């Protein structure tokens, strides 16, 4: 391989000696962002009461973060490519810490909503920078597998860890600590990153910023995420909900049109039209739809139906975390260099679907050991196995100047998938619950019987939605198996398109067409 080819690919002969130390701080930052997605949910009832937030406005504690984060991810990824990933990463951590301090010190709902939006803004800088740093620092196939195994385990299991930590902090300290806990995470990660990370040279994209692309993508993604969020509370036929979906479609189609014509696009279409990356973004987004809905249902089931405390609920999710860590670091990372990525992603999603099947058997008095434990173990094992190659392949073979925006697309598919999953599966559950109660409440003569019917109705809603989640995971597996056709690292090349394939084959990574 020529020196010019090496330089163009952003790969050096001698990888940075501090890359494994850097991974610690990158993983710590990713854990903080993923924790935040669930830790605040546990604290929400207490915060609502303290700050006098109305039931109608309560959702904005979650929605303000989701809109800013989801809407600005592509912009954040492009900023990382432009400014440098290390600088963007440290800036994102600092801003996230300040926003978290404001949230913890909030005295009214406006201050709380503002701090959450600010967290989303800096999260949108931080998340793509973290993933793209891994992409450019770990280029050896085996090392990359280990690094992305750890990252994938955190990305998948961090949300469940948030439930445990959120329960502890809310129950034994105060809801404000669910915000303050981010500050030491951010300080340690930023200081470590500043001292340890050495970003490879020659990987920046110094093209002028695509302002029309920034505006169209941000407004389009905000409209899409808000449309699904509103559908959950106001219904799918609500005029504003429909308007948001129509607006999102127009804005995002306009965005694609602009990106195909401008000289320096915000999102080069080569990033998403390449078969492997496109397949990963689609299948990963679908899997997140299934998973986010399940987190919500299991939390409600354990606390409302089974009567678990917040802390006990968090610990009930431990088998899922253990499964994810095992699937990601022991199965995915070990097999990533031996088999094609689709042979980990497809079966991984199917194993997760089997775990979901266990959870369709939930009843009011279901045994934890008999149904929940095996279901969550299989779900975690499958998701961990699939997430690891997905995270690695989403940035594999991408040109260094596009690493930030390719990483942002991974986060965007997860964020949009989470919004869709929560809204769609919640709607299905609510409809099934209402129907069940209407059909059975007439036969309940006493108050205790009526309460039992109400609980049975809730469980019926959860299981109906989980059946849909099973189907979604099967579709995700089918997409991964049919669209992702890259060979194993160091294995025979798959047919590509363009001169870039030869260079990638020399690097002994899965060949990805440019």
Short mmCIF file of C-alpha atoms in Angstrom, two decimals:
data_model
loop_
_atom_site.label_atom_id
_atom_site.label_comp_id
_atom_site.label_asym_id
_atom_site.label_seq_id
_atom_site.Cartn_x
_atom_site.Cartn_y
_atom_site.Cartn_z
CA UNK A 1 0.00 0.00 0.00
CA UNK A 2 1.42 3.39 -0.98
CA UNK A 3 2.15 6.14 1.54
CA UNK A 4 -0.39 8.36 -0.17
CA UNK A 5 -3.04 5.67 0.17
CA UNK A 6 -2.22 5.27 3.83
CA UNK A 7 -2.44 8.99 4.37
CA UNK A 8 -5.73 9.21 2.46
CA UNK A 9 -7.23 6.46 4.56
CA UNK A 10 -6.23 8.14 7.82
CA UNK A 11 -4.40 5.00 8.95
CA UNK A 12 -0.84 5.11 10.21
CA UNK A 13 1.59 2.20 10.44
CA UNK A 14 2.04 2.73 14.17
CA UNK A 15 -1.28 3.07 16.02
CA UNK A 16 -1.37 5.52 18.91
CA UNK A 17 0.11 3.92 22.04
CA UNK A 18 -2.52 5.53 24.27
CA UNK A 19 -5.57 4.25 22.37
CA UNK A 20 -6.64 1.76 25.05
CA UNK A 21 -6.43 4.43 27.75
CA UNK A 22 -8.42 6.70 25.43
CA UNK A 23 -11.08 3.98 25.14
CA UNK A 24 -11.65 4.17 28.91
CA UNK A 25 -12.56 7.86 28.73
CA UNK A 26 -14.58 7.51 25.52
CA UNK A 27 -16.54 4.64 27.11
CA UNK A 28 -17.08 6.69 30.28
CA UNK A 29 -18.55 9.56 28.24
CA UNK A 30 -20.80 7.17 26.28
CA UNK A 31 -21.99 5.62 29.54
CA UNK A 32 -22.92 9.08 30.86
CA UNK A 33 -25.00 9.90 27.76
CA UNK A 34 -26.77 6.52 27.73
CA UNK A 35 -27.40 6.62 31.51
CA UNK A 36 -29.05 9.99 31.13
CA UNK A 37 -31.67 8.55 28.78
CA UNK A 38 -33.19 6.41 31.56
CA UNK A 39 -31.94 7.82 34.86
CA UNK A 40 -34.14 10.93 34.54
CA UNK A 41 -37.27 8.81 33.93
CA UNK A 42 -36.94 7.28 37.41
CA UNK A 43 -36.55 10.73 38.99
CA UNK A 44 -39.34 12.38 37.00
CA UNK A 45 -42.24 11.90 39.46
CA UNK A 46 -40.23 13.45 42.33
CA UNK A 47 -38.93 16.33 40.19
CA UNK A 48 -42.44 17.04 38.89
CA UNK A 49 -43.79 17.35 42.42
CA UNK A 50 -40.92 19.55 43.68
CA UNK A 51 -40.97 21.96 40.74
CA UNK A 52 -44.76 22.09 40.34
CA UNK A 53 -44.69 20.80 36.75
CA UNK A 54 -48.18 20.00 35.45
CA UNK A 55 -49.07 16.56 34.03
CA UNK A 56 -49.50 18.17 30.62
CA UNK A 57 -46.00 19.66 30.65
CA UNK A 58 -44.27 16.73 32.35
CA UNK A 59 -43.31 15.09 29.03
CA UNK A 60 -41.12 18.09 28.15
CA UNK A 61 -38.49 16.95 30.66
CA UNK A 62 -37.87 14.04 28.28
CA UNK A 63 -38.98 15.67 25.01
CA UNK A 64 -36.76 18.80 25.29
CA UNK A 65 -33.68 16.56 25.48
CA UNK A 66 -34.85 14.21 22.72
CA UNK A 67 -35.62 17.03 20.28
CA UNK A 68 -32.30 18.85 20.75
CA UNK A 69 -30.27 15.63 20.72
CA UNK A 70 -32.04 13.98 17.78
CA UNK A 71 -32.33 17.17 15.75
CA UNK A 72 -28.71 18.26 16.04
CA UNK A 73 -26.89 14.91 15.72
CA UNK A 74 -25.96 15.28 12.05
CA UNK A 75 -24.77 18.83 12.68
CA UNK A 76 -22.75 17.58 15.67
CA UNK A 77 -21.14 14.87 13.56
CA UNK A 78 -20.16 17.39 10.88
CA UNK A 79 -18.74 19.75 13.54
CA UNK A 80 -16.58 16.86 14.80
CA UNK A 81 -15.24 16.33 11.26
CA UNK A 82 -14.60 20.07 10.88
CA UNK A 83 -13.15 21.06 14.28
CA UNK A 84 -11.52 17.75 15.15
CA UNK A 85 -13.07 14.90 17.15
CA UNK A 86 -10.99 15.39 20.30
CA UNK A 87 -11.83 19.10 20.56
CA UNK A 88 -15.54 18.46 19.90
CA UNK A 89 -15.55 15.59 22.41
CA UNK A 90 -14.04 17.70 25.22
CA UNK A 91 -16.33 20.64 24.42
CA UNK A 92 -19.37 18.34 24.44
CA UNK A 93 -18.39 16.93 27.85
CA UNK A 94 -17.88 20.39 29.36
CA UNK A 95 -21.19 21.66 28.06
CA UNK A 96 -23.02 18.53 29.20
CA UNK A 97 -21.61 18.98 32.73
CA UNK A 98 -22.75 22.63 32.89
CA UNK A 99 -26.22 21.72 31.58
CA UNK A 100 -26.48 18.89 34.14
CA UNK A 101 -25.55 21.30 36.96
CA UNK A 102 -28.33 23.66 35.81
CA UNK A 103 -30.81 20.75 35.76
CA UNK A 104 -29.87 19.67 39.27
CA UNK A 105 -30.20 23.25 40.54
CA UNK A 106 -33.50 23.92 38.70
CA UNK A 107 -36.02 25.97 40.70
CA UNK A 108 -38.89 25.96 38.18
CA UNK A 109 -40.10 24.11 35.10
CA UNK A 110 -38.62 26.62 32.61
CA UNK A 111 -35.14 26.15 34.07
CA UNK A 112 -35.58 22.37 33.99
CA UNK A 113 -36.76 22.30 30.35
CA UNK A 114 -33.97 24.68 29.30
CA UNK A 115 -31.28 22.59 30.99
CA UNK A 116 -32.59 19.41 29.34
CA UNK A 117 -32.53 21.06 25.90
CA UNK A 118 -28.96 22.24 26.59
CA UNK A 119 -27.98 18.69 27.59
CA UNK A 120 -29.37 17.53 24.25
CA UNK A 121 -27.35 20.14 22.33
CA UNK A 122 -24.04 19.11 23.91
CA UNK A 123 -24.98 15.42 23.75
CA UNK A 124 -25.36 15.85 19.99
CA UNK A 125 -21.74 17.08 19.85
CA UNK A 126 -20.43 14.43 22.24
CA UNK A 127 -22.01 11.19 20.93
CA UNK A 128 -20.81 11.32 17.28
CA UNK A 129 -17.37 12.57 18.36
CA UNK A 130 -16.98 9.59 20.73
CA UNK A 131 -17.90 6.96 18.14
CA UNK A 132 -15.85 8.57 15.36
CA UNK A 133 -12.78 8.73 17.65
CA UNK A 134 -13.02 4.96 18.04
CA UNK A 135 -13.43 4.59 14.29
CA UNK A 136 -10.23 6.50 13.48
CA UNK A 137 -8.11 5.27 16.42
CA UNK A 138 -8.76 1.51 16.15
CA UNK A 139 -7.95 0.29 12.65
CA UNK A 140 -6.57 -3.21 13.32
CA UNK A 141 -9.41 -5.72 12.86
CA UNK A 142 -8.92 -7.61 16.14
CA UNK A 143 -8.35 -4.49 18.23
CA UNK A 144 -11.35 -2.83 16.59
CA UNK A 145 -13.51 -5.82 17.51
CA UNK A 146 -12.49 -5.58 21.18
CA UNK A 147 -12.94 -1.80 21.31
CA UNK A 148 -16.36 -1.87 19.68
CA UNK A 149 -17.34 -4.84 21.85
CA UNK A 150 -16.85 -2.69 24.94
CA UNK A 151 -18.55 0.31 23.32
CA UNK A 152 -21.50 -1.82 22.14
CA UNK A 153 -21.98 -3.32 25.62
CA UNK A 154 -22.14 0.18 27.13
CA UNK A 155 -24.44 1.50 24.40
CA UNK A 156 -26.83 -1.40 24.94
CA UNK A 157 -26.60 -1.95 28.70
CA UNK A 158 -26.12 1.61 29.93
CA UNK A 159 -29.84 2.33 29.84
CA UNK A 160 -30.55 -0.52 32.25
CA UNK A 161 -27.70 0.64 34.52
CA UNK A 162 -29.45 4.02 34.54
CA UNK A 163 -32.55 2.40 36.03
CA UNK A 164 -30.51 1.01 38.94
CA UNK A 165 -28.56 4.21 39.56
CA UNK A 166 -31.68 6.35 39.16
CA UNK A 167 -33.52 4.20 41.68
CA UNK A 168 -30.73 4.46 44.24
CA UNK A 169 -30.25 8.20 43.87
CA UNK A 170 -33.97 9.00 43.96
CA UNK A 171 -34.77 6.65 46.84
CA UNK A 172 -31.80 7.37 49.11
CA UNK A 173 -30.64 10.89 48.15
CA UNK A 174 -32.68 13.27 46.02
CA UNK A 175 -33.87 13.48 42.39
CA UNK A 176 -31.37 16.34 41.84
CA UNK A 177 -28.51 13.84 42.11
CA UNK A 178 -29.67 12.15 38.89
CA UNK A 179 -28.35 15.35 37.24
CA UNK A 180 -25.40 16.08 39.51
CA UNK A 181 -24.01 12.55 39.01
CA UNK A 182 -23.12 13.50 35.40
CA UNK A 183 -20.64 16.17 36.55
CA UNK A 184 -17.86 13.86 37.91
CA UNK A 185 -18.35 11.55 34.88
CA UNK A 186 -17.85 14.51 32.52
CA UNK A 187 -14.87 16.02 34.38
CA UNK A 188 -12.95 12.72 34.54
CA UNK A 189 -13.73 11.86 30.90
CA UNK A 190 -12.81 15.37 29.63
CA UNK A 191 -9.54 15.54 31.61
CA UNK A 192 -8.56 12.03 30.53
CA UNK A 193 -9.45 12.69 26.90
CA UNK A 194 -7.48 15.95 26.85
CA UNK A 195 -4.36 14.25 28.22
CA UNK A 196 -4.55 10.87 26.48
CA UNK A 197 -6.34 11.09 23.12
CA UNK A 198 -4.11 11.66 20.11
CA UNK A 199 -6.34 12.00 17.08
CA UNK A 200 -4.77 10.72 13.80
CA UNK A 201 -3.75 13.54 11.47
CA UNK A 202 -5.25 14.20 8.07
CA UNK A 203 -8.79 13.11 8.91
CA UNK A 204 -10.55 16.48 9.15
CA UNK A 205 -13.12 17.71 6.67
CA UNK A 206 -12.41 21.41 6.27
CA UNK A 207 -15.05 22.00 3.58
CA UNK A 208 -17.37 24.96 4.19
CA UNK A 209 -20.41 24.19 6.32
CA UNK A 210 -23.57 23.25 4.40
CA UNK A 211 -25.97 25.75 6.06
CA UNK A 212 -29.12 24.76 4.05
CA UNK A 213 -28.39 21.12 4.93
CA UNK A 214 -27.99 21.98 8.63
CA UNK A 215 -31.31 23.87 8.71
CA UNK A 216 -33.32 21.27 6.74
CA UNK A 217 -31.92 18.24 8.61
CA UNK A 218 -32.34 19.82 12.05
CA UNK A 219 -35.91 20.99 11.43
CA UNK A 220 -36.81 17.70 9.71
CA UNK A 221 -35.48 15.50 12.52
CA UNK A 222 -37.03 17.72 15.21
CA UNK A 223 -40.42 17.52 13.44
CA UNK A 224 -40.10 13.73 13.09
CA UNK A 225 -39.13 13.11 16.73
CA UNK A 226 -41.77 15.54 18.01
CA UNK A 227 -44.41 13.95 15.78
CA UNK A 228 -43.85 10.55 17.39
CA UNK A 229 -43.60 12.04 20.88
CA UNK A 230 -46.89 13.91 20.40
CA UNK A 231 -48.59 10.84 18.89
CA UNK A 232 -47.95 9.04 22.17
CA UNK A 233 -49.88 11.62 24.22
CA UNK A 234 -52.36 13.15 21.75
CA UNK A 235 -53.03 10.30 19.31
CA UNK A 236 -52.05 9.59 15.69
CA UNK A 237 -54.98 11.50 14.18
CA UNK A 238 -54.24 14.73 16.08
CA UNK A 239 -53.89 17.59 13.56
CA UNK A 240 -50.55 18.80 14.97
CA UNK A 241 -49.17 15.23 14.96
CA UNK A 242 -50.16 14.75 11.30
CA UNK A 243 -48.76 18.20 10.45
CA UNK A 244 -45.44 17.30 12.07
CA UNK A 245 -45.16 14.10 10.03
CA UNK A 246 -46.02 15.88 6.78
CA UNK A 247 -43.56 18.67 7.61
CA UNK A 248 -40.83 16.15 8.49
CA UNK A 249 -41.34 14.31 5.18
CA UNK A 250 -41.13 17.53 3.14
CA UNK A 251 -38.08 18.82 5.04
CA UNK A 252 -36.15 15.54 4.90
CA UNK A 253 -36.90 14.99 1.20
CA UNK A 254 -35.73 18.56 0.55
CA UNK A 255 -32.61 17.77 2.58
CA UNK A 256 -31.81 14.72 0.40
CA UNK A 257 -32.34 16.83 -2.74
CA UNK A 258 -30.01 19.57 -1.44
CA UNK A 259 -27.35 17.05 -0.38
CA UNK A 260 -27.30 15.51 -3.85
CA UNK A 261 -26.50 18.90 -5.41
CA UNK A 262 -24.25 20.89 -3.08
CA UNK A 263 -20.47 20.70 -3.38
CA UNK A 264 -19.76 20.01 0.33
CA UNK A 265 -22.87 18.28 1.76
CA UNK A 266 -23.59 17.97 5.47
CA UNK A 267 -24.39 14.28 4.91
CA UNK A 268 -22.62 12.94 1.81
CA UNK A 269 -25.11 10.50 0.30
CA UNK A 270 -22.27 7.99 -0.18
CA UNK A 271 -22.39 7.43 3.60
CA UNK A 272 -25.97 6.12 3.61
CA UNK A 273 -26.38 4.69 0.10
CA UNK A 274 -23.57 2.19 0.58
CA UNK A 275 -25.35 -1.13 1.01
CA UNK A 276 -23.76 -2.27 4.28
CA UNK A 277 -24.10 1.01 6.15
CA UNK A 278 -27.66 1.53 4.88
CA UNK A 279 -28.59 -1.97 6.07
CA UNK A 280 -27.04 -1.33 9.48
CA UNK A 281 -28.82 2.01 10.00
CA UNK A 282 -32.18 0.41 9.11
CA UNK A 283 -31.81 -2.80 11.13
CA UNK A 284 -30.32 -0.99 14.15
CA UNK A 285 -33.13 1.59 14.12
CA UNK A 286 -35.76 -1.18 14.04
CA UNK A 287 -34.09 -3.09 16.88
CA UNK A 288 -34.06 0.08 19.01
CA UNK A 289 -37.80 0.55 18.31
CA UNK A 290 -38.42 -2.88 19.83
CA UNK A 291 -36.06 -2.40 22.75
CA UNK A 292 -37.06 1.09 23.93
CA UNK A 293 -40.71 0.10 24.16
CA UNK A 294 -39.77 -2.96 26.19
CA UNK A 295 -37.74 -0.97 28.75
CA UNK A 296 -40.81 1.17 29.38
CA UNK A 297 -43.25 -1.76 29.67
CA UNK A 298 -41.05 -3.84 31.94
CA UNK A 299 -40.45 -0.85 34.24
CA UNK A 300 -44.20 -0.26 34.57
CA UNK A 301 -44.93 -3.98 34.90
CA UNK A 302 -42.42 -4.50 37.70
CA UNK A 303 -43.38 -1.34 39.65
CA UNK A 304 -47.15 -1.15 39.13
CA UNK A 305 -48.20 -4.77 38.63
CA UNK A 306 -45.58 -6.57 40.73
CA UNK A 307 -45.10 -3.73 43.25
CA UNK A 308 -41.29 -3.48 43.01
CA UNK A 309 -39.48 -0.44 44.43
CA UNK A 310 -37.37 1.69 42.02
CA UNK A 311 -34.16 0.08 43.30
CA UNK A 312 -35.53 -3.46 43.07
CA UNK A 313 -36.78 -2.69 39.55
CA UNK A 314 -33.29 -1.60 38.56
CA UNK A 315 -31.74 -4.79 39.92
CA UNK A 316 -34.36 -6.86 38.07
CA UNK A 317 -32.78 -5.63 34.82
CA UNK A 318 -29.31 -6.96 35.77
CA UNK A 319 -29.68 -10.20 33.72
CA UNK A 320 -30.26 -8.09 30.61
CA UNK A 321 -27.11 -6.07 31.32
CA UNK A 322 -25.12 -9.27 31.93
CA UNK A 323 -26.44 -10.72 28.67
CA UNK A 324 -25.49 -7.58 26.73
CA UNK A 325 -21.98 -7.46 28.13
CA UNK A 326 -21.47 -11.18 27.41
CA UNK A 327 -22.94 -10.95 23.91
CA UNK A 328 -20.92 -7.88 23.01
CA UNK A 329 -17.51 -8.59 24.55
CA UNK A 330 -17.39 -12.41 24.58
CA UNK A 331 -19.43 -13.48 21.54
CA UNK A 332 -19.46 -10.48 19.19
CA UNK A 333 -15.87 -9.35 19.78
CA UNK A 334 -14.44 -12.89 19.59
CA UNK A 335 -16.32 -13.88 16.42
CA UNK A 336 -16.14 -10.51 14.63
CA UNK A 337 -12.79 -11.40 13.03
CA UNK A 338 -13.90 -14.94 12.13
CA UNK A 339 -17.35 -14.61 10.56
CA UNK A 340 -19.16 -12.10 8.36
CA UNK A 341 -20.95 -9.34 10.37
CA UNK A 342 -24.40 -10.39 9.09
CA UNK A 343 -23.89 -13.82 10.69
CA UNK A 344 -23.66 -12.09 14.07
CA UNK A 345 -26.32 -9.41 13.52
CA UNK A 346 -29.05 -11.63 12.01
CA UNK A 347 -28.86 -14.46 14.59
CA UNK A 348 -28.34 -11.87 17.36
CA UNK A 349 -31.63 -10.12 16.55
CA UNK A 350 -33.37 -13.53 16.30
CA UNK A 351 -32.09 -14.60 19.75
CA UNK A 352 -33.38 -11.27 21.09
CA UNK A 353 -36.75 -12.03 19.44
CA UNK A 354 -36.85 -15.39 21.27
CA UNK A 355 -36.21 -13.50 24.52
CA UNK A 356 -39.13 -11.22 23.65
CA UNK A 357 -41.29 -14.31 23.03
CA UNK A 358 -40.73 -15.34 26.65
CA UNK A 359 -42.01 -11.93 27.75
CA UNK A 360 -45.26 -12.31 25.77
CA UNK A 361 -46.21 -14.88 28.44
CA UNK A 362 -46.45 -12.26 31.21
CA UNK A 363 -49.39 -12.52 33.61
CA UNK A 364 -50.28 -10.53 36.73
CA UNK A 365 -48.53 -13.11 38.95
CA UNK A 366 -45.77 -14.26 36.59
CA UNK A 367 -42.68 -15.79 38.23
CA UNK A 368 -39.55 -13.70 37.78
CA UNK A 369 -37.29 -16.79 37.59
CA UNK A 370 -39.58 -18.67 35.19
CA UNK A 371 -40.28 -16.01 32.54
CA UNK A 372 -38.60 -12.65 33.14
CA UNK A 373 -35.11 -13.98 33.91
CA UNK A 374 -34.67 -16.18 30.79
CA UNK A 375 -36.44 -13.60 28.61
CA UNK A 376 -34.17 -10.75 29.66
CA UNK A 377 -31.02 -12.90 29.48
CA UNK A 378 -31.75 -13.95 25.89
CA UNK A 379 -32.76 -10.42 24.93
CA UNK A 380 -29.51 -8.98 26.29
CA UNK A 381 -27.39 -11.75 24.79
CA UNK A 382 -28.92 -11.29 21.34
CA UNK A 383 -28.80 -7.50 21.36
CA UNK A 384 -25.20 -7.41 22.62
CA UNK A 385 -24.09 -9.86 19.92
CA UNK A 386 -25.80 -7.81 17.19
CA UNK A 387 -24.92 -4.31 18.45
CA UNK A 388 -21.18 -4.89 18.48
CA UNK A 389 -20.66 -5.60 14.74
CA UNK A 390 -23.32 -3.02 13.89
CA UNK A 391 -21.45 -0.25 15.72
CA UNK A 392 -18.15 -1.28 14.11
CA UNK A 393 -19.47 -1.74 10.57
CA UNK A 394 -21.39 1.55 10.61
CA UNK A 395 -18.05 3.40 10.47
CA UNK A 396 -15.90 0.73 8.80
CA UNK A 397 -14.44 1.72 5.45
CA UNK A 398 -15.86 5.24 5.64
CA UNK A 399 -13.47 7.98 4.57
CA UNK A 400 -11.88 9.67 7.63
CA UNK A 401 -13.39 13.03 6.66
CA UNK A 402 -16.85 11.45 6.92
CA UNK A 403 -16.27 9.54 10.19
CA UNK A 404 -18.12 12.07 12.35
CA UNK A 405 -21.23 12.26 10.20
CA UNK A 406 -21.29 8.45 9.73
CA UNK A 407 -21.15 8.09 13.53
CA UNK A 408 -23.92 10.67 13.83
CA UNK A 409 -26.12 8.51 11.57
CA UNK A 410 -25.73 5.59 14.01
CA UNK A 411 -26.91 7.81 16.86
CA UNK A 412 -29.69 9.30 14.71
CA UNK A 413 -31.07 5.86 13.83
CA UNK A 414 -31.03 5.00 17.56
CA UNK A 415 -32.63 8.29 18.63
CA UNK A 416 -35.39 8.21 16.00
CA UNK A 417 -35.89 4.50 16.68
CA UNK A 418 -36.32 5.23 20.39
CA UNK A 419 -38.92 7.95 19.70
CA UNK A 420 -40.84 5.69 17.30
CA UNK A 421 -40.64 2.70 19.66
CA UNK A 422 -41.95 4.58 22.68
CA UNK A 423 -44.83 6.17 20.75
CA UNK A 424 -45.82 3.24 18.54
CA UNK A 425 -45.66 0.45 21.13
CA UNK A 426 -47.26 2.65 23.81
CA UNK A 427 -50.21 3.32 21.49
CA UNK A 428 -50.62 -0.40 20.79
CA UNK A 429 -50.45 -1.20 24.51
CA UNK A 430 -52.94 1.52 25.48
CA UNK A 431 -55.43 0.37 22.84
CA UNK A 432 -55.20 -3.29 23.93
CA UNK A 433 -55.57 -2.30 27.60
CA UNK A 434 -58.69 -0.18 26.94
CA UNK A 435 -60.27 -2.96 24.86
CA UNK A 436 -59.56 -5.64 27.50
CA UNK A 437 -60.97 -3.57 30.37
CA UNK A 438 -64.11 -2.66 28.38
CA UNK A 439 -64.74 -6.36 27.65
CA UNK A 440 -64.13 -7.65 31.20
CA UNK A 441 -65.02 -4.91 33.68
CA UNK A 442 -68.73 -5.76 33.53
CA UNK A 443 -68.14 -9.14 35.18
CA UNK A 444 -66.25 -7.64 38.14
CA UNK A 445 -68.69 -7.10 41.02
CA UNK A 446 -66.35 -6.09 43.86
CA UNK A 447 -63.72 -3.35 44.06
CA UNK A 448 -60.90 -5.90 44.36
CA UNK A 449 -62.11 -7.70 41.23
CA UNK A 450 -62.25 -4.40 39.34
CA UNK A 451 -58.67 -3.62 40.40
CA UNK A 452 -57.60 -7.07 39.21
CA UNK A 453 -59.24 -6.48 35.81
CA UNK A 454 -57.40 -3.13 35.58
CA UNK A 455 -54.05 -4.87 36.25
CA UNK A 456 -54.88 -7.69 33.83
CA UNK A 457 -55.76 -5.07 31.23
CA UNK A 458 -52.38 -3.39 31.67
CA UNK A 459 -50.55 -6.71 31.29
CA UNK A 460 -52.65 -7.52 28.20
CA UNK A 461 -51.53 -4.18 26.74
CA UNK A 462 -47.86 -4.88 27.47
CA UNK A 463 -47.93 -8.38 25.93
CA UNK A 464 -49.80 -7.15 22.82
CA UNK A 465 -47.11 -4.53 22.23
CA UNK A 466 -44.31 -7.05 22.93
CA UNK A 467 -45.73 -9.32 20.17
CA UNK A 468 -45.26 -6.41 17.77
CA UNK A 469 -41.72 -5.97 19.08
CA UNK A 470 -41.01 -9.65 18.29
CA UNK A 471 -42.10 -9.07 14.70
CA UNK A 472 -39.98 -5.91 14.43
CA UNK A 473 -36.88 -7.82 15.59
CA UNK A 474 -37.51 -10.56 13.00
CA UNK A 475 -37.69 -7.88 10.28
CA UNK A 476 -34.43 -6.33 11.64
CA UNK A 477 -32.77 -9.77 11.40
CA UNK A 478 -33.99 -10.24 7.81
CA UNK A 479 -32.66 -6.80 6.79
CA UNK A 480 -29.28 -7.49 8.40
CA UNK A 481 -28.97 -10.88 6.68
CA UNK A 482 -29.96 -9.60 3.22
CA UNK A 483 -28.45 -6.09 3.04
CA UNK A 484 -25.21 -6.43 5.03
CA UNK A 485 -22.93 -8.39 2.69
CA UNK A 486 -19.43 -7.40 3.85
CA UNK A 487 -16.98 -10.23 4.40
CA UNK A 488 -15.20 -10.95 7.65
CA UNK A 489 -12.11 -8.88 8.53
CA UNK A 490 -9.16 -10.32 6.65
CA UNK A 491 -11.44 -12.63 4.71
CA UNK A 492 -12.24 -12.73 0.99
CA UNK A 493 -13.48 -9.46 -0.42
CA UNK A 494 -17.06 -8.95 -1.41
CA UNK A 495 -17.82 -7.20 -4.65
CA UNK A 496 -17.43 -3.47 -4.24
CA UNK A 497 -17.61 -0.53 -6.49
CA UNK A 498 -14.55 1.57 -7.02
CA UNK A 499 -10.88 1.80 -6.42
CA UNK A 500 -11.35 2.14 -2.69
CA UNK A 501 -11.89 -1.62 -2.41
CA UNK A 502 -8.26 -2.49 -3.11
CA UNK A 503 -6.99 -0.18 -0.41
CA UNK A 504 -9.43 -1.57 2.12
CA UNK A 505 -8.50 -5.15 1.26
CA UNK A 506 -4.88 -4.26 1.98
CA UNK A 507 -5.98 -2.91 5.36
CA UNK A 508 -7.60 -6.30 6.05
CA UNK A 509 -10.95 -4.88 7.07
CA UNK A 510 -14.38 -5.71 5.66
CA UNK A 511 -14.54 -4.22 2.19
CA UNK A 512 -17.07 -1.43 2.04
CA UNK A 513 -17.80 0.35 -1.21
CA UNK A 514 -17.49 4.14 -1.32
#
